[in-house]
Short mmCIF file of C-alpha atoms in Angstrom, two decimals:
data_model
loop_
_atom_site.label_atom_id
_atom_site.label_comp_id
_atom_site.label_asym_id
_atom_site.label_seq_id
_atom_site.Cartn_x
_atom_site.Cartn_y
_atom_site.Cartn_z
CA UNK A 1 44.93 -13.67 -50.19
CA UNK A 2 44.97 -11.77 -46.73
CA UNK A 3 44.10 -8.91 -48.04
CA UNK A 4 40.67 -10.63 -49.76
CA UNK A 5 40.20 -12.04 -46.73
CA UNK A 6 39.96 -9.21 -44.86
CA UNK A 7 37.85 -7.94 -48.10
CA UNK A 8 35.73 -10.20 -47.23
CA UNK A 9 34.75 -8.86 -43.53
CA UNK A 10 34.77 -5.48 -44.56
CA UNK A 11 32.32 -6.08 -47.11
CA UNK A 12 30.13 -8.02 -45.03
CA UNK A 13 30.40 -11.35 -46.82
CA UNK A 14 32.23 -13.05 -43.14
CA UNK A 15 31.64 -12.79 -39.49
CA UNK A 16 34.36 -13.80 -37.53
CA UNK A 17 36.28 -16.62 -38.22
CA UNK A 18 33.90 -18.20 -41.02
CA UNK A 19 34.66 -18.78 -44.99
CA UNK A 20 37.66 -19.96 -46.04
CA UNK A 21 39.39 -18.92 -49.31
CA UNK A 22 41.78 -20.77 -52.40
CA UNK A 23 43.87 -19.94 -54.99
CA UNK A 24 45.35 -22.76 -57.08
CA UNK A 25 49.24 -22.44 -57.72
CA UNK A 26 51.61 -24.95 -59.40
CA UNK A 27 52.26 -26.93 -56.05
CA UNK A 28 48.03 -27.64 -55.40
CA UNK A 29 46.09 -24.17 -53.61
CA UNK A 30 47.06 -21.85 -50.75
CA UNK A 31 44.10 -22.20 -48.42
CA UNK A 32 43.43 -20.44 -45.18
CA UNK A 33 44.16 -21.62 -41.77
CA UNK A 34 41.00 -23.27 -39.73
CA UNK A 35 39.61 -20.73 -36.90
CA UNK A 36 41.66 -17.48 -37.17
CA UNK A 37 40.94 -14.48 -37.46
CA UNK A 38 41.45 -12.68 -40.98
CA UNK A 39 42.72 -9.39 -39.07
CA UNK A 40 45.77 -11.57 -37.48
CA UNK A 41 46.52 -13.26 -40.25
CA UNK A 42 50.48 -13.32 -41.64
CA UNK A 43 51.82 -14.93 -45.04
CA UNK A 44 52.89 -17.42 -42.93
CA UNK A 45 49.63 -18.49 -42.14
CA UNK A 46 48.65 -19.14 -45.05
CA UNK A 47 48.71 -23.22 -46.51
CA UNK A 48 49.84 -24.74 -48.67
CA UNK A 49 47.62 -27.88 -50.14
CA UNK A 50 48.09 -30.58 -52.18
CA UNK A 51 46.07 -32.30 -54.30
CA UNK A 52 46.54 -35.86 -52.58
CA UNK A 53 45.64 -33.74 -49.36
CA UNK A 54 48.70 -33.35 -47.87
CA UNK A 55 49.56 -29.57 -46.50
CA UNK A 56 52.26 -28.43 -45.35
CA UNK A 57 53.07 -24.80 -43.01
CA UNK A 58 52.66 -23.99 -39.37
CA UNK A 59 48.93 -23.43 -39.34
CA UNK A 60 46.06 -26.59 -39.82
CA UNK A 61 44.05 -25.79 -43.39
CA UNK A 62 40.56 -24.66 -43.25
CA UNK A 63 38.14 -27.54 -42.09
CA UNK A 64 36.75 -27.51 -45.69
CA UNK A 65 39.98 -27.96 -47.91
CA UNK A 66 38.17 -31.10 -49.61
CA UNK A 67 35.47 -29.01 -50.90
CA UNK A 68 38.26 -26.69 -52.53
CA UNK A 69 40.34 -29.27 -53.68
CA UNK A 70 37.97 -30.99 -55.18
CA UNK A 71 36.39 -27.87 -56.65
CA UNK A 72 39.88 -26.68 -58.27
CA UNK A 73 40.41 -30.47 -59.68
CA UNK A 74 37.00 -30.39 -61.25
CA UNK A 75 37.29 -27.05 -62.67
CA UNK A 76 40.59 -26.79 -64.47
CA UNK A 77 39.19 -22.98 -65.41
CA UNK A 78 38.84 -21.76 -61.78
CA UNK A 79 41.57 -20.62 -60.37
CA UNK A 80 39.96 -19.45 -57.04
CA UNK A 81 37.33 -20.49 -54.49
CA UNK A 82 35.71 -17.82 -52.22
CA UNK A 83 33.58 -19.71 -49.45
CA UNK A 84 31.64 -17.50 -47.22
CA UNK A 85 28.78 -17.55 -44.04
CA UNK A 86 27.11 -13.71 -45.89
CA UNK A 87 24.12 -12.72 -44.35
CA UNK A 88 21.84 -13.13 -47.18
CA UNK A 89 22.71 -15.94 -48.87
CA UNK A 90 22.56 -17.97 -45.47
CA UNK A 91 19.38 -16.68 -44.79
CA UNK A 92 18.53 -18.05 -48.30
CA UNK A 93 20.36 -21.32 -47.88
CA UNK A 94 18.67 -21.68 -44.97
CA UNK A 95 15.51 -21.67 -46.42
CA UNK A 96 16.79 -24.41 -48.50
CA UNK A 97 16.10 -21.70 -51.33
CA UNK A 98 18.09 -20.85 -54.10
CA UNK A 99 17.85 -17.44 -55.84
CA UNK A 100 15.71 -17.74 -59.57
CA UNK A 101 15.92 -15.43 -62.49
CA UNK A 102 13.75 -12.60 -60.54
CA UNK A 103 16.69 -10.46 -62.02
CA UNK A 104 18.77 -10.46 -64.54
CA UNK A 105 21.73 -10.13 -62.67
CA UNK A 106 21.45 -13.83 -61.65
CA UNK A 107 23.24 -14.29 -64.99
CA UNK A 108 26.62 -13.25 -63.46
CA UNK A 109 26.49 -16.66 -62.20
CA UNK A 110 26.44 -18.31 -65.53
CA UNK A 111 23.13 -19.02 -65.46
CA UNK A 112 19.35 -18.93 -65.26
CA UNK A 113 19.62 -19.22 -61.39
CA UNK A 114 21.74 -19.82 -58.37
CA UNK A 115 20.92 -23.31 -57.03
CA UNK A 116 21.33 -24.36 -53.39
CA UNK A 117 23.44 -27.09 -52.76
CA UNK A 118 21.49 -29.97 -50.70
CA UNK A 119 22.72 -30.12 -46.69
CA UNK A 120 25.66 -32.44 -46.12
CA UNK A 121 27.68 -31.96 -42.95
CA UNK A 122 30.53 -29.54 -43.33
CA UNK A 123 33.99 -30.61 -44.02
CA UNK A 124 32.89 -34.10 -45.90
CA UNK A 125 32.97 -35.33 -48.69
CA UNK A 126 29.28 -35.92 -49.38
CA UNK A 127 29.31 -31.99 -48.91
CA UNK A 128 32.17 -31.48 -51.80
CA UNK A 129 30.17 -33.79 -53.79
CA UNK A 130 26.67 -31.57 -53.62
CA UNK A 131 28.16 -28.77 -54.21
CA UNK A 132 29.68 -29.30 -57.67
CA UNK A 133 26.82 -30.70 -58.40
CA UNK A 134 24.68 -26.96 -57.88
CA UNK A 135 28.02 -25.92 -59.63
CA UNK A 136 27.11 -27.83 -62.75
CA UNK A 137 27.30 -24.86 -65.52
CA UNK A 138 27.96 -21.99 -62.80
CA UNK A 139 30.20 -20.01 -61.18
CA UNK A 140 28.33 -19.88 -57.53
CA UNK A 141 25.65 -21.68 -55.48
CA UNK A 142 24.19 -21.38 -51.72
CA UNK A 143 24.79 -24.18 -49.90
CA UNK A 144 22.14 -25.41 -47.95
CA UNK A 145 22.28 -24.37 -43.99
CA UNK A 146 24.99 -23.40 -44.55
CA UNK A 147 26.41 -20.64 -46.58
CA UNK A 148 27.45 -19.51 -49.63
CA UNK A 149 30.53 -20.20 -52.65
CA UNK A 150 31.74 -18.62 -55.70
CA UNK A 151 34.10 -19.21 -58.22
CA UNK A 152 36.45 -17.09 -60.18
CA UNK A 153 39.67 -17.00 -62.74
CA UNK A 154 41.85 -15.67 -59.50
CA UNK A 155 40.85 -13.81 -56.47
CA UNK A 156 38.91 -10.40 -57.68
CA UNK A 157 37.06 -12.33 -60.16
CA UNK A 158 35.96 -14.82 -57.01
CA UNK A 159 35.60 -11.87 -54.74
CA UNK A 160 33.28 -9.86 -57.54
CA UNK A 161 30.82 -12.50 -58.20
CA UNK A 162 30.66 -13.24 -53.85
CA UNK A 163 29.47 -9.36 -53.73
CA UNK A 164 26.82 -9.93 -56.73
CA UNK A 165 25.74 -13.06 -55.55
CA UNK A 166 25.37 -11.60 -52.46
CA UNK A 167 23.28 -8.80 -53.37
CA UNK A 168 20.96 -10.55 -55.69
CA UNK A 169 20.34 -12.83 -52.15
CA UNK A 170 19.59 -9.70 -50.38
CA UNK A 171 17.35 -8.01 -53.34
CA UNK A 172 14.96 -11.57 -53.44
CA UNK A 173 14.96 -11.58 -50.01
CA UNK A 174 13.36 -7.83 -49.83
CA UNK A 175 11.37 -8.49 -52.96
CA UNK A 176 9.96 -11.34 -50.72
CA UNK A 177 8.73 -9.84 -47.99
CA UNK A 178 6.15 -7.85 -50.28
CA UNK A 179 5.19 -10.69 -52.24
CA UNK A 180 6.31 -13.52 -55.44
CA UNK A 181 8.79 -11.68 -57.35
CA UNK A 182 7.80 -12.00 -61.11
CA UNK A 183 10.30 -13.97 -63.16
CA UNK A 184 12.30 -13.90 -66.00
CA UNK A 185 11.13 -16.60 -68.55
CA UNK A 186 13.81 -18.71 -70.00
CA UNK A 187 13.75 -17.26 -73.78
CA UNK A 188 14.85 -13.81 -72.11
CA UNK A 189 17.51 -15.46 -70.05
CA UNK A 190 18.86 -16.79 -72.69
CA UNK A 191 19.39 -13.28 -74.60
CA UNK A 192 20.66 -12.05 -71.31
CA UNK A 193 23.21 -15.07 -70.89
CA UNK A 194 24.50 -14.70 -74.41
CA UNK A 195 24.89 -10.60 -73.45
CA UNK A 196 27.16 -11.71 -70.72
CA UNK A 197 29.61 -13.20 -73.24
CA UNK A 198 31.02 -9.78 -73.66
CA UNK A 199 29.25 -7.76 -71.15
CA UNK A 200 31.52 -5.44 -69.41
CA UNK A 201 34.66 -6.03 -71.67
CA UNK A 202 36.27 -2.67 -72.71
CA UNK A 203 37.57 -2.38 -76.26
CA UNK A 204 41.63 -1.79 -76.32
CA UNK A 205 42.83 1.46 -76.50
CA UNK A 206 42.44 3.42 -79.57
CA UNK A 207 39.79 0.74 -80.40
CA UNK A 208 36.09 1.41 -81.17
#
C-alpha cells in the first residue's frame, strides 16, 4: 500500500497529503492514515477498518473511510479503492464535468463515459452515497469539486485505471481548449465495450 501511495505522488495523481487509498482484507480494509505524508509513511501507519467503522492502530483513518467502506460493501468485486486530488480530473470535477466518449479509452472505465459525482461535503455520508451512484456500472468517476476515484480487483488494477482516467481528463481538457471534441456515438461504444472483455489478455504460454 505505501509503496502505491507513494506511486501515486510520483505519478502525479496526489499533492501532498491528499487521496487516501483501500484494500479490503478478511478483517474489513487497510486504509491510510488522515494528513500524512506518503514519503513518512511506515506499515505501522497503516489502518486497519472495520466494516461497523471501528479501526484500530496508532494512526486516525483517512477522513473519508465511509466512502471506502461503503464502496468495498457495495462492490463485493472490488478489492481496492484509489481516491485521489489529480490535476486533471479536479480541474474536470470542478467544472462539474464528467469526461464523455470523445475517446475510446473512456471504456477502461466500464463504460460509455466517466460521470461526475454531484458535490456533497467530504467525509459524509451524502458524499459516499453520490458517489456509488456515478459508480453505477463503472470502475471510476470524478467527484464533483472535489477529485477523483477508481476502482480495481487489488491495488495495480486501482492504480492502472487512476493513470487512464487521468489521462483521458487531461486529453478532453486539451481537446477543449481548441474546440467540442467530436464524440463517439453509442452503437460504436458498444463494439468498443464488448472489445474490452478481452482486450489486453495474453494467451497462456504455448497458446495461440
Amino acid at each position: 500500500m505505501i509503496a502505491t501511495c507513494r506511486k501515486m505522488n510520483a505519478a502525479g495523481l496526489n499533492q501532498g497529503t491528499s487521496g487516501n487509498l483501500s484494500l479490503r482484507v478478511a478483517e474489513g480494509f487497510l486504509l491510510t492514515p488522515t494528513g500524512m505524508d506518503y514519503d513518512v509513511l511506515e506499515p505501522e501507519d497503516i489502518v486497519l477498518m472495520r466494516l461497523d467503522g471501528s479501526h484500530e492502530g496508532r494512526r486516525l483513518p483517512s477522513s473519508e473511510w465511509q466512502l471506502h467502506r461503503d464502496i468495498l460493501v457495495a462492490r463485493p468485486e472490488v478489492g481496492a479503492v484509489l481516491h485521489a486530488h489529480s490535476m486533471f480530473c479536479t480541474t474536470l470535477a470542478c467544472l462539474r464535468r464528467g469526461i464523455p466518449a470523445f475517446h475510446y479509452m473512456v471504456s477502461a472505465a466500464g463504460g460509455v463515459d466517466v460521470r461526475c459525482a454531484a458535490y456533497a461535503t467530504f467525509g459524509t455520508e451524502e458524499l459516499a452515497r453520490r458517489v456509488l451512484e456515478a459508480l453505477e456500472g463503472r470502475k471510476a468517476c470524478l467527484m464533483a469539486n472535489h477529485g477523483m476515484l477508481a476502482l480495481g480487483a487489488g491495488l495495480a488494477q486501482a492504480f492502472k485505471l487512476a493513470v487512464e482516467v487521468e489521462t483521458l481528463a487531461a486529453m478532453y481538457w486539451r481537446a477543449l481548449q481548441v474546440g467540442e471534441p467530436v464524440l463517439l456515438d453509442d452503437e460504436e461504444m458498444a463494439r468498443v465495450l464488448e472489445k474490452f472483455k478481452t482486450y489486453g489478455q495474453q494467451s497462456p504460454p504455448g497458446g495461440r
